[in-house]
Short mmCIF file of the N, C-alpha and C atoms (twelve columns), coordinates in Angstrom:
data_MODEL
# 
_entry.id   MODEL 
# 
loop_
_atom_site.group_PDB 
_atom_site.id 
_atom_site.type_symbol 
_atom_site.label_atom_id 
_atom_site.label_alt_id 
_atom_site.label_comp_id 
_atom_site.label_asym_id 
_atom_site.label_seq_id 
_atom_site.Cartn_x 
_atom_site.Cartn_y 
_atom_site.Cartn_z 
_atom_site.pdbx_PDB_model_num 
ATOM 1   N N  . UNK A 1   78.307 71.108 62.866  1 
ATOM 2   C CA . UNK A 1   79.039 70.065 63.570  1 
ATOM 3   C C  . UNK A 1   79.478 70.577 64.935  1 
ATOM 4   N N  . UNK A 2   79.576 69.143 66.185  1 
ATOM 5   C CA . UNK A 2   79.517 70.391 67.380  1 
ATOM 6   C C  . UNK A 2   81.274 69.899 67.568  1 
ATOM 7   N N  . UNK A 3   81.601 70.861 68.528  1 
ATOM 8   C CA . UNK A 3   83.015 70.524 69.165  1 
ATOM 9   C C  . UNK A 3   83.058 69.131 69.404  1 
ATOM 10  N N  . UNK A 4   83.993 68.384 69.797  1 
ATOM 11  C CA . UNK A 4   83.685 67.608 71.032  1 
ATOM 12  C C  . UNK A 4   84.087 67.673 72.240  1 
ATOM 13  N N  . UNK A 5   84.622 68.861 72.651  1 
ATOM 14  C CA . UNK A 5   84.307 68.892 74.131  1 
ATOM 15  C C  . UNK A 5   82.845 69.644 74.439  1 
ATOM 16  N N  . UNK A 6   81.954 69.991 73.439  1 
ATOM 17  C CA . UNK A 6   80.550 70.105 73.415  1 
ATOM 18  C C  . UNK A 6   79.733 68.929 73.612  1 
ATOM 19  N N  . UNK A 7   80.525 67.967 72.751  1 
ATOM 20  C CA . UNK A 7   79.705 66.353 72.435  1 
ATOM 21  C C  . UNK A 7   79.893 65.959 74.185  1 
ATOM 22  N N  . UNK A 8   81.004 65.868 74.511  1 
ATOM 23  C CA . UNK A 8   81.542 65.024 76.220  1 
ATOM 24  C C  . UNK A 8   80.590 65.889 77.028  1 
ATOM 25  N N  . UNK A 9   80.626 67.196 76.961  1 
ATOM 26  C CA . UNK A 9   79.630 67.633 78.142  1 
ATOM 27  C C  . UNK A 9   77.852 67.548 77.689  1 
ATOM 28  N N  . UNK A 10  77.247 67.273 76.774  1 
ATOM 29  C CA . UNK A 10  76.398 67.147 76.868  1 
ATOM 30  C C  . UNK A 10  76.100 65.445 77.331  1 
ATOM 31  N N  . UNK A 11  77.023 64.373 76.428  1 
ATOM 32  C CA . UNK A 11  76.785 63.614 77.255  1 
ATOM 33  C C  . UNK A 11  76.802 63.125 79.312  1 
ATOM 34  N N  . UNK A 12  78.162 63.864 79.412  1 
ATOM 35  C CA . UNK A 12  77.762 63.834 81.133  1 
ATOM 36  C C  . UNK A 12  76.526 64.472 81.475  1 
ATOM 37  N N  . UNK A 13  76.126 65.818 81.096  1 
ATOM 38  C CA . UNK A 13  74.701 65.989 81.576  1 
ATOM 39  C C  . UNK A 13  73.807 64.973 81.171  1 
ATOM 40  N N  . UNK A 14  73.534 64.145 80.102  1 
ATOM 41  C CA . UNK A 14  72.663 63.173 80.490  1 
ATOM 42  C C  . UNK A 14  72.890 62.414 80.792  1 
ATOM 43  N N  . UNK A 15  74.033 61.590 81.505  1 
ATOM 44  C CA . UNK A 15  74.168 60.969 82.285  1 
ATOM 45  C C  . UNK A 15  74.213 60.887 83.736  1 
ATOM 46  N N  . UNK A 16  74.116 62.678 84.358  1 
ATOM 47  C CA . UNK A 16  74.087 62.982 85.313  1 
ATOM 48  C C  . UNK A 16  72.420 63.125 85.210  1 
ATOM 49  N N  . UNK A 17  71.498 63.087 84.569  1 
ATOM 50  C CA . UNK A 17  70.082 62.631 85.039  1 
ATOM 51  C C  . UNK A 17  69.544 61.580 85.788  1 
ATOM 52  N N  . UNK A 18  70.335 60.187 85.162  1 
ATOM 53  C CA . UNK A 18  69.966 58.938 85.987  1 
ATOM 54  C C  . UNK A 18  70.332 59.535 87.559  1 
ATOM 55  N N  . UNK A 19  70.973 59.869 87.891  1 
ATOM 56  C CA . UNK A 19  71.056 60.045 89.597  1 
ATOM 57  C C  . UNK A 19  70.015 61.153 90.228  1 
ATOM 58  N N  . UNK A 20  69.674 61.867 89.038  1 
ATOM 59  C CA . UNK A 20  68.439 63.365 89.493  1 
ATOM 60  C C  . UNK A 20  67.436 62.806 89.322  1 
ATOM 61  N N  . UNK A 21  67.188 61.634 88.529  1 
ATOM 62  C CA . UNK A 21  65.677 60.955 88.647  1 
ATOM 63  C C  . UNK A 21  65.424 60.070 89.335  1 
ATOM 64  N N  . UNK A 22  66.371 59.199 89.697  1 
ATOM 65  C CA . UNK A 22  66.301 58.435 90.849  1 
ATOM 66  C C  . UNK A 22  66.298 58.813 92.013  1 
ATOM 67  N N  . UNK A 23  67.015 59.909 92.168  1 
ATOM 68  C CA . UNK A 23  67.053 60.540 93.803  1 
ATOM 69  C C  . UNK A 23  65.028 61.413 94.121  1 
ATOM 70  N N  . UNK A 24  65.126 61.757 92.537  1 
ATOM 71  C CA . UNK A 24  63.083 62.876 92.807  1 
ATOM 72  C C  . UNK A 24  62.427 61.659 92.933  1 
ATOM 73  N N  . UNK A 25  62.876 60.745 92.205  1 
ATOM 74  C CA . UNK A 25  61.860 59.661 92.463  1 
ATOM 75  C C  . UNK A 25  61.710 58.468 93.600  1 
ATOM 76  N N  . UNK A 26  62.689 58.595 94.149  1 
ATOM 77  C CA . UNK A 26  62.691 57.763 95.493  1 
ATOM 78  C C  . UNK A 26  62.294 58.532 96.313  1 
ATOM 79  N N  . UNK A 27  62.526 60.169 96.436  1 
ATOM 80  C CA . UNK A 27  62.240 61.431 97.407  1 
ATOM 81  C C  . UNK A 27  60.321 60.723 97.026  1 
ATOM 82  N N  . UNK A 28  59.513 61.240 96.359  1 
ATOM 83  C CA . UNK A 28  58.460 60.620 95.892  1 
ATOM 84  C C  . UNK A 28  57.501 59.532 96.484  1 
ATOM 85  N N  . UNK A 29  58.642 58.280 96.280  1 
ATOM 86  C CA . UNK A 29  58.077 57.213 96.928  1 
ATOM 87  C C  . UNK A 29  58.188 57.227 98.421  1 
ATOM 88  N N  . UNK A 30  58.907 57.841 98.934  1 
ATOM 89  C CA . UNK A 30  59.132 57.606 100.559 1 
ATOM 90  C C  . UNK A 30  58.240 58.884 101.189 1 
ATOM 91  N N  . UNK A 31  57.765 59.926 100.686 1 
ATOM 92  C CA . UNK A 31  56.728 60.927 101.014 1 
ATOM 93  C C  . UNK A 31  55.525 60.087 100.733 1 
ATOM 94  N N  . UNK A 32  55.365 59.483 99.477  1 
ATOM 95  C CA . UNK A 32  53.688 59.262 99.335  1 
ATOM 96  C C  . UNK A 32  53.683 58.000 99.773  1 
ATOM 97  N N  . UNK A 33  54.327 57.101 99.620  1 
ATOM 98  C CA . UNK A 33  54.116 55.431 99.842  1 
ATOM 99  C C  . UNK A 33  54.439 55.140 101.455 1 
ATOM 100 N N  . UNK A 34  55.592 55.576 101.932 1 
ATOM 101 C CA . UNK A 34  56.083 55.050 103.121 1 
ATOM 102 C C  . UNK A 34  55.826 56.385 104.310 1 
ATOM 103 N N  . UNK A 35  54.555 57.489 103.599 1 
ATOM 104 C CA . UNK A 35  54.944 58.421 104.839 1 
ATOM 105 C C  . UNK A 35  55.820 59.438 105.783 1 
ATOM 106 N N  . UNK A 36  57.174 59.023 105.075 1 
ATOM 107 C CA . UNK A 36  58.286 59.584 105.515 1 
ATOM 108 C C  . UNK A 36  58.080 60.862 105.265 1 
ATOM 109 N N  . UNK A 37  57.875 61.965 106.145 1 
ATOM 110 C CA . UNK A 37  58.041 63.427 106.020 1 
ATOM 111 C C  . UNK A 37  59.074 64.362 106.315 1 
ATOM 112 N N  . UNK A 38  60.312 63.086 106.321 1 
ATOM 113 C CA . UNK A 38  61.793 63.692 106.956 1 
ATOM 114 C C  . UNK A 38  62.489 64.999 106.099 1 
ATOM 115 N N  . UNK A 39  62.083 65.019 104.754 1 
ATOM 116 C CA . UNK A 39  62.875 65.289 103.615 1 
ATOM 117 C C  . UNK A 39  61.933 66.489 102.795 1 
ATOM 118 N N  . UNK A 40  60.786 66.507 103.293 1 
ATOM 119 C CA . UNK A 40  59.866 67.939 102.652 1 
ATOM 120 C C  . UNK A 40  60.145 68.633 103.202 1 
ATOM 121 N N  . UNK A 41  60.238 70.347 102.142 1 
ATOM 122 C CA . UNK A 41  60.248 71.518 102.674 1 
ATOM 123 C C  . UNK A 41  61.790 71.605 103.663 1 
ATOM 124 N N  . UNK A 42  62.744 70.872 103.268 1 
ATOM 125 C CA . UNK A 42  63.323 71.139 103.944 1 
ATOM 126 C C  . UNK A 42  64.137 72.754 104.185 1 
ATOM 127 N N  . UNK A 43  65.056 73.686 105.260 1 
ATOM 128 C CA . UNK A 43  65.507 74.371 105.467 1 
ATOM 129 C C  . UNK A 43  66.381 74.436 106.254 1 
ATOM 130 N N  . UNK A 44  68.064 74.544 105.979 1 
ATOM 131 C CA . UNK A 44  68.841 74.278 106.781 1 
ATOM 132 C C  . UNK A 44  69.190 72.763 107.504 1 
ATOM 133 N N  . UNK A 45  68.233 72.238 106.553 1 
ATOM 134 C CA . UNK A 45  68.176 70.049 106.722 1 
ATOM 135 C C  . UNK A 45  67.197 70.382 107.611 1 
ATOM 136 N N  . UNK A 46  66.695 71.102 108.385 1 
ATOM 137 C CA . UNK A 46  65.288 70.668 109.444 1 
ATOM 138 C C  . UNK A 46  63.940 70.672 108.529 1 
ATOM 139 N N  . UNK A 47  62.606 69.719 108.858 1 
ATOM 140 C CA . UNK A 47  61.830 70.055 108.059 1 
ATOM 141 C C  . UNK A 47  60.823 71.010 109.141 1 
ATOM 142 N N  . UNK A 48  60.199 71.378 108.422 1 
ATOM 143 C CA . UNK A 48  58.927 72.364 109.173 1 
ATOM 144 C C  . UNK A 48  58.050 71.784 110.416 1 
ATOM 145 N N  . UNK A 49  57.865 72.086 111.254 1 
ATOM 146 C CA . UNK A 49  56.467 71.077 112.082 1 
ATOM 147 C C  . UNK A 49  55.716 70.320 111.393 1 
ATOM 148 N N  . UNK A 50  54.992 71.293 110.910 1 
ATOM 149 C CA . UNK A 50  53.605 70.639 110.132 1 
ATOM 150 C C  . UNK A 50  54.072 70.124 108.970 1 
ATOM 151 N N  . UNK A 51  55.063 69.208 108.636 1 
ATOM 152 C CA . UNK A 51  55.469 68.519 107.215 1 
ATOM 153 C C  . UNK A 51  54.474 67.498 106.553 1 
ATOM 154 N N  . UNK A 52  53.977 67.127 107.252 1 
ATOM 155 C CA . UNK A 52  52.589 66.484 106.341 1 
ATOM 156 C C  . UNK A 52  51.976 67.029 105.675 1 
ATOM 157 N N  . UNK A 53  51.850 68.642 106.312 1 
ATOM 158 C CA . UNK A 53  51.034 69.476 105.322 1 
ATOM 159 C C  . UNK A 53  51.143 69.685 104.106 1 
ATOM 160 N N  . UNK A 54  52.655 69.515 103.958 1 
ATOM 161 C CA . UNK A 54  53.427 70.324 102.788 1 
ATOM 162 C C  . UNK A 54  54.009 68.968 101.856 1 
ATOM 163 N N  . UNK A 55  53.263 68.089 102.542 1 
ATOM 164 C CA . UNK A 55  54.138 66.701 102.230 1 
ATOM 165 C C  . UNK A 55  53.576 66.406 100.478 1 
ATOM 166 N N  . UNK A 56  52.319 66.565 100.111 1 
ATOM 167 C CA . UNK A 56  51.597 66.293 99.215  1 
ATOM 168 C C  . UNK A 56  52.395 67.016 98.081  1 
ATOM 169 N N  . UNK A 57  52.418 68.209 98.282  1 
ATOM 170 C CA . UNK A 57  53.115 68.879 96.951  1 
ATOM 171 C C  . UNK A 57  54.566 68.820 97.213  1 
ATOM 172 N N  . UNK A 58  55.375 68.398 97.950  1 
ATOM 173 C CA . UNK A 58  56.878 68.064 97.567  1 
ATOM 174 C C  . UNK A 58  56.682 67.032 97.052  1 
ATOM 175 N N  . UNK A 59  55.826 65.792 97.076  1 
ATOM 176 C CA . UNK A 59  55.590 64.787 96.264  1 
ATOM 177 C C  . UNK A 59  55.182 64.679 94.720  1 
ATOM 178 N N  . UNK A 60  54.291 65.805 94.740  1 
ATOM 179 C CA . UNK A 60  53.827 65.918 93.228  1 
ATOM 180 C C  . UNK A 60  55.665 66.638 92.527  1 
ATOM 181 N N  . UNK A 61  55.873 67.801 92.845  1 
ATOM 182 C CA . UNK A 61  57.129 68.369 92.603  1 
ATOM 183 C C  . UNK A 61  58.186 67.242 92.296  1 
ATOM 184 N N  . UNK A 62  58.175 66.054 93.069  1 
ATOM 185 C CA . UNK A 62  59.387 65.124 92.792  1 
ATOM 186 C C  . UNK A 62  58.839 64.358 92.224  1 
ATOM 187 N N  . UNK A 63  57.685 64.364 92.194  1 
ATOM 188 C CA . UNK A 63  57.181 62.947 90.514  1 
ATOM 189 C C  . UNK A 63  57.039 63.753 89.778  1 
ATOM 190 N N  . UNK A 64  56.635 64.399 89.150  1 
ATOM 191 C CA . UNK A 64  56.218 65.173 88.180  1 
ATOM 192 C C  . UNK A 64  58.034 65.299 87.349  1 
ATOM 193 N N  . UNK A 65  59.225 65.383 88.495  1 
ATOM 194 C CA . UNK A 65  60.327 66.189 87.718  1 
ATOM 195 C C  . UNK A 65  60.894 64.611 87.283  1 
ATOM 196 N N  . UNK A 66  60.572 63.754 88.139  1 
ATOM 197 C CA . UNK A 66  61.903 62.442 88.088  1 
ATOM 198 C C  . UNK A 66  60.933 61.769 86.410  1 
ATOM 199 N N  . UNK A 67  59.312 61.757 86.516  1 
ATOM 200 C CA . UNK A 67  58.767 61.269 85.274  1 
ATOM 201 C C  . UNK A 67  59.305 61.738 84.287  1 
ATOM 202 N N  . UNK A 68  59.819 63.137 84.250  1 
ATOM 203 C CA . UNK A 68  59.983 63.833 83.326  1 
ATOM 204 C C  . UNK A 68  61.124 63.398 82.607  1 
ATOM 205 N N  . UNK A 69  61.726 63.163 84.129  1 
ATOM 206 C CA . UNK A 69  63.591 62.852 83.008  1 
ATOM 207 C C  . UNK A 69  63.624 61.478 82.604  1 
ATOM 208 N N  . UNK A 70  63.075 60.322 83.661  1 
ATOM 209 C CA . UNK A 70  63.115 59.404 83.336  1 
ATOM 210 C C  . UNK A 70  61.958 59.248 81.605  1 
ATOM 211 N N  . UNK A 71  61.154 59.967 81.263  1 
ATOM 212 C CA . UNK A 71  60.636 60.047 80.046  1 
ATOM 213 C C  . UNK A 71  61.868 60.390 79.031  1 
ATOM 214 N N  . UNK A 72  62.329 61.319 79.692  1 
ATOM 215 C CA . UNK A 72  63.965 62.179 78.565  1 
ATOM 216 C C  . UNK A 72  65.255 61.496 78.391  1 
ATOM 217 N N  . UNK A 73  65.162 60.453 79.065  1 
ATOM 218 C CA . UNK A 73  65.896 59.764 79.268  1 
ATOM 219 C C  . UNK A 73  65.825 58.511 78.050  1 
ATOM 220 N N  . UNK A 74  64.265 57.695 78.019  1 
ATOM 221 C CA . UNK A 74  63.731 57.124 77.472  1 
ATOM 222 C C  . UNK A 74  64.097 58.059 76.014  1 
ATOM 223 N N  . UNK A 75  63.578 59.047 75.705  1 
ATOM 224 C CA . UNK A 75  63.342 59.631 74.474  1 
ATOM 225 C C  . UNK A 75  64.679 59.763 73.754  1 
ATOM 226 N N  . UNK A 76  65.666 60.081 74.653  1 
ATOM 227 C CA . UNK A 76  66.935 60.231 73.852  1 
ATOM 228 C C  . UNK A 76  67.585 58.789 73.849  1 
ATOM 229 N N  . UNK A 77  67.979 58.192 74.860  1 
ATOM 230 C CA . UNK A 77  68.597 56.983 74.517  1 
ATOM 231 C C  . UNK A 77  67.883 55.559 73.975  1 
ATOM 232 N N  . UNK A 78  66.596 55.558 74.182  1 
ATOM 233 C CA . UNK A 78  65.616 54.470 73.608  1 
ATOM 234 C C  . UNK A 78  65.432 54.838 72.087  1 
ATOM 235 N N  . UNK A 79  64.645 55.842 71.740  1 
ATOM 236 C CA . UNK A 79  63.768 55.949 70.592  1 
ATOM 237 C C  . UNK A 79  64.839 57.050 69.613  1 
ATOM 238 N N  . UNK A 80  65.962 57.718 70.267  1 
ATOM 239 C CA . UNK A 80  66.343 58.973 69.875  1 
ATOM 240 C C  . UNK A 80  65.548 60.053 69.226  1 
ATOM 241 N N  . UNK A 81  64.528 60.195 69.619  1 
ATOM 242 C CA . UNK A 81  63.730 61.188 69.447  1 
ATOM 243 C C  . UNK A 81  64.057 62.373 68.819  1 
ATOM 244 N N  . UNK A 82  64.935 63.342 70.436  1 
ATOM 245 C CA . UNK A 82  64.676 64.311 70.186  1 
ATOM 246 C C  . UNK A 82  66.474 64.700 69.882  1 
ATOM 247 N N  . UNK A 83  66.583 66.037 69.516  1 
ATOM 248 C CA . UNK A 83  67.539 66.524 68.860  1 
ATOM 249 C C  . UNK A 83  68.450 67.043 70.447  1 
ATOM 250 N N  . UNK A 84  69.668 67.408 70.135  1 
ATOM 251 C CA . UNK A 84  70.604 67.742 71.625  1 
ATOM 252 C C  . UNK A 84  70.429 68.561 71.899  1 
ATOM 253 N N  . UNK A 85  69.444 69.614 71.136  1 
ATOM 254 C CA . UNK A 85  69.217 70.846 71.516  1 
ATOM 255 C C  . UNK A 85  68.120 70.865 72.561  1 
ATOM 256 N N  . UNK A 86  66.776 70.257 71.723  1 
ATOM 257 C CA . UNK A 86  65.588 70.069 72.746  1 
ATOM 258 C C  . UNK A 86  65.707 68.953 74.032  1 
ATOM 259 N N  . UNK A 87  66.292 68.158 74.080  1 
ATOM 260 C CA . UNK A 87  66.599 67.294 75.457  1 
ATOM 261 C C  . UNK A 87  67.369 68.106 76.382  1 
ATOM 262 N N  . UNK A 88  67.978 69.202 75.770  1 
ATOM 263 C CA . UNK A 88  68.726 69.709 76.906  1 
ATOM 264 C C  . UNK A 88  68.040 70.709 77.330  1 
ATOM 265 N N  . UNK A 89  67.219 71.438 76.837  1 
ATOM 266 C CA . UNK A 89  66.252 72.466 76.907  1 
ATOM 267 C C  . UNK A 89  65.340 71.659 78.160  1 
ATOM 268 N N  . UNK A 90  64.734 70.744 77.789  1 
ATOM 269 C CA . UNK A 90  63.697 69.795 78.509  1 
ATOM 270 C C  . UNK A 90  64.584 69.429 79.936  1 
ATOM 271 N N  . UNK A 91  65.531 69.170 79.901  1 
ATOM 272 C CA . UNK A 91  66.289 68.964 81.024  1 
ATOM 273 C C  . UNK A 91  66.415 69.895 81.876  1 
ATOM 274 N N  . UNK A 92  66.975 71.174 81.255  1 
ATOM 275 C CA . UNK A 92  67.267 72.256 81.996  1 
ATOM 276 C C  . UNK A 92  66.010 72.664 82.511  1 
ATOM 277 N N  . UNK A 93  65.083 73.277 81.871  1 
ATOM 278 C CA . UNK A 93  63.580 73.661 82.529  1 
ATOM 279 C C  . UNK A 93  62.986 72.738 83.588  1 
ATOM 280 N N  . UNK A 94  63.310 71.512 83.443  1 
ATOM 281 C CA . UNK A 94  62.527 70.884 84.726  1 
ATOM 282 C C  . UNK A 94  63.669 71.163 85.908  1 
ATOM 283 N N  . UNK A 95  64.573 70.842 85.817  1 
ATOM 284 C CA . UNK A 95  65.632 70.693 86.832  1 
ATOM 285 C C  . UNK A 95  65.484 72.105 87.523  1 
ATOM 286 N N  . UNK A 96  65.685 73.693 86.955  1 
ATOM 287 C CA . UNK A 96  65.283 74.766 87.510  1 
ATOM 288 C C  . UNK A 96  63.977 74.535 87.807  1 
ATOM 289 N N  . UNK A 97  62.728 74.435 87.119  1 
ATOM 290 C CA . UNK A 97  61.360 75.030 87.589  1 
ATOM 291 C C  . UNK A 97  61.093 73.945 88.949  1 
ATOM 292 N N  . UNK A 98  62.288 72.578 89.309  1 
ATOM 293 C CA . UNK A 98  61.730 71.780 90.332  1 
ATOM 294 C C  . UNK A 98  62.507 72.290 91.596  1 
ATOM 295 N N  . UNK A 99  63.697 72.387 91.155  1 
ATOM 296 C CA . UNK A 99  64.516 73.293 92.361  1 
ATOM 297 C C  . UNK A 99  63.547 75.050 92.738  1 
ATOM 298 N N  . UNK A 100 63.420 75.247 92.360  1 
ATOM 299 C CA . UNK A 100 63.067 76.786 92.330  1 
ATOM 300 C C  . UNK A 100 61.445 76.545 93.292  1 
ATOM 301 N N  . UNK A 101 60.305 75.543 92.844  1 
ATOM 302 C CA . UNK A 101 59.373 75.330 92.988  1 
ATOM 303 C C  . UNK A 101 59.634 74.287 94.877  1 
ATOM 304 N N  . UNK A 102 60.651 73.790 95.037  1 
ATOM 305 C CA . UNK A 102 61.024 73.025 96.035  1 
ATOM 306 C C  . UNK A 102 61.291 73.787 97.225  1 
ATOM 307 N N  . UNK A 103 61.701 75.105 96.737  1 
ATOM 308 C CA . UNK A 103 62.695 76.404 97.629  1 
ATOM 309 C C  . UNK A 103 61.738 76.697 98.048  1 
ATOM 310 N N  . UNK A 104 61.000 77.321 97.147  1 
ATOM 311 C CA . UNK A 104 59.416 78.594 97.545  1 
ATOM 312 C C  . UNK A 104 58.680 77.627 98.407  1 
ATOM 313 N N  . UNK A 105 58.249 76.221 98.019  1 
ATOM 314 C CA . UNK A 105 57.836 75.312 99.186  1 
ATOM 315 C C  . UNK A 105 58.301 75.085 100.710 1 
ATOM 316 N N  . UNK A 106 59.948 75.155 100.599 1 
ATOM 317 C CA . UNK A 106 60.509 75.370 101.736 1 
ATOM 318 C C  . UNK A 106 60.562 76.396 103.013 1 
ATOM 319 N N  . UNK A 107 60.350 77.734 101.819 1 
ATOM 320 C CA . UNK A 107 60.077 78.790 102.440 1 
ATOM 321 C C  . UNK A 107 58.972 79.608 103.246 1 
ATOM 322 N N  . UNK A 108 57.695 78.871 102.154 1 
ATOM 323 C CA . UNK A 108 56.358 78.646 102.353 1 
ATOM 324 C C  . UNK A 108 56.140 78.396 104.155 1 
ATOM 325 N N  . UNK A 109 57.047 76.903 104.157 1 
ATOM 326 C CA . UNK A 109 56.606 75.976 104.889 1 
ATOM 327 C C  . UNK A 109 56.908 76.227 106.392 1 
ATOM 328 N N  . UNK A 110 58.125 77.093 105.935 1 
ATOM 329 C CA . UNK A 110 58.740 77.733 107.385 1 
ATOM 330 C C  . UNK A 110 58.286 78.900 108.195 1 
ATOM 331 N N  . UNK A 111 57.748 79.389 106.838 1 
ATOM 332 C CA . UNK A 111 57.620 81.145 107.559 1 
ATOM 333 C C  . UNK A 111 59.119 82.416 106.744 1 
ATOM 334 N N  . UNK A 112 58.648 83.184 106.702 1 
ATOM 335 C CA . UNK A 112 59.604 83.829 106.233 1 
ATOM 336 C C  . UNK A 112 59.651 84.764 107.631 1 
ATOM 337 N N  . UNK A 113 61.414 85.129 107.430 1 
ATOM 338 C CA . UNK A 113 61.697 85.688 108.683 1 
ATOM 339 C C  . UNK A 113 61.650 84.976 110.308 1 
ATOM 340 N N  . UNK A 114 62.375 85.764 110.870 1 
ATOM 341 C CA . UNK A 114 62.058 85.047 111.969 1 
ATOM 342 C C  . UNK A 114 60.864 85.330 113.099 1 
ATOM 343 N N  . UNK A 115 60.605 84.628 113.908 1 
ATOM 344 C CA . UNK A 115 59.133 84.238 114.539 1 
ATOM 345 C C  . UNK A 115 59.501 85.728 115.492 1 
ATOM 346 N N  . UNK A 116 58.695 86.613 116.132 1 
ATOM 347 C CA . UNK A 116 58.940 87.418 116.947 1 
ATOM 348 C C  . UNK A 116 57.784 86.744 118.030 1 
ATOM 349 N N  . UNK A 117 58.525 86.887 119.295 1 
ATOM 350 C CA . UNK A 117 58.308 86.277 120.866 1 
ATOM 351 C C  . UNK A 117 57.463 87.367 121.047 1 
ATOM 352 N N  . UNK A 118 56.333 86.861 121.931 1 
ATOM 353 C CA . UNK A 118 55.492 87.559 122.387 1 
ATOM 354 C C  . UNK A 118 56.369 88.475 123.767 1 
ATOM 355 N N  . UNK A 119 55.587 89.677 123.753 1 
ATOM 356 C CA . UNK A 119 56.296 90.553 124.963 1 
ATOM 357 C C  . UNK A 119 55.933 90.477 126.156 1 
ATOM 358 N N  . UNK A 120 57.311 90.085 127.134 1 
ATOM 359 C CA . UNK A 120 56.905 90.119 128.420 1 
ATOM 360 C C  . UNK A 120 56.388 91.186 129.166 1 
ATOM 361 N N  . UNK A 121 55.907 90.488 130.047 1 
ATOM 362 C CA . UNK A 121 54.869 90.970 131.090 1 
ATOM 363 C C  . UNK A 121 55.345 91.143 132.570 1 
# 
């Protein structure tokens, strides 16, 4: 039997999904549908020059994570599927492997370090 201040915080974490799947999944639609490359790879809020480049896989990265929850979402409160152990497991792993996978993209996208100026002449 769990606590219930175990029971209250697992429910706010899944209730704090609806806003993490709606936000990957609108990030998503406005990269692939509307073009917008304001919001890939970002660093320090600026995005990279070449953000189109990088635009494709911040898109897959934010569908791939928002399907996921909005599926986990479905599974626990529609069908009750799965147990509080594995929804939260499923939660946690996407939420890190999309943040983590979003960063290295960011970092990718920028360059690591800073640019060294060619030497005057």
């Amino acid at each position: 039997m769990q606590l219930p201040s175990v029971f209250i915080f697992n429910w706010i974490f899944l209730l704090a999904l609806f806003p993490v799947a709606f936000f990957w999944l609108r990030r998503a639609w406005r990269i692939g549908v509307r073009r917008d490359f304001s919001e890939v790879a970002l660093k320090k809020g600026f995005p990279p020059p070449d953000a189109e480049r990088y635009a494709p896989y911040e898109m897959v990265f934010n569908l791939i994570g928002g399907v996921v929850m909005v599926g986990l979402l479905v599974a626990v409160l529609g069908f009750q599927a799965l147990a509080s152990d594995q929804w939260i497991a499923v939660a946690g792993v996407t939420l890190w492997l999309k943040l983590f996978a979003s960063f290295a993209l960011s970092r990718q996208a920028h360059g690591i370090g800073k640019k060294k100026s060619a030497p005057e002449r």
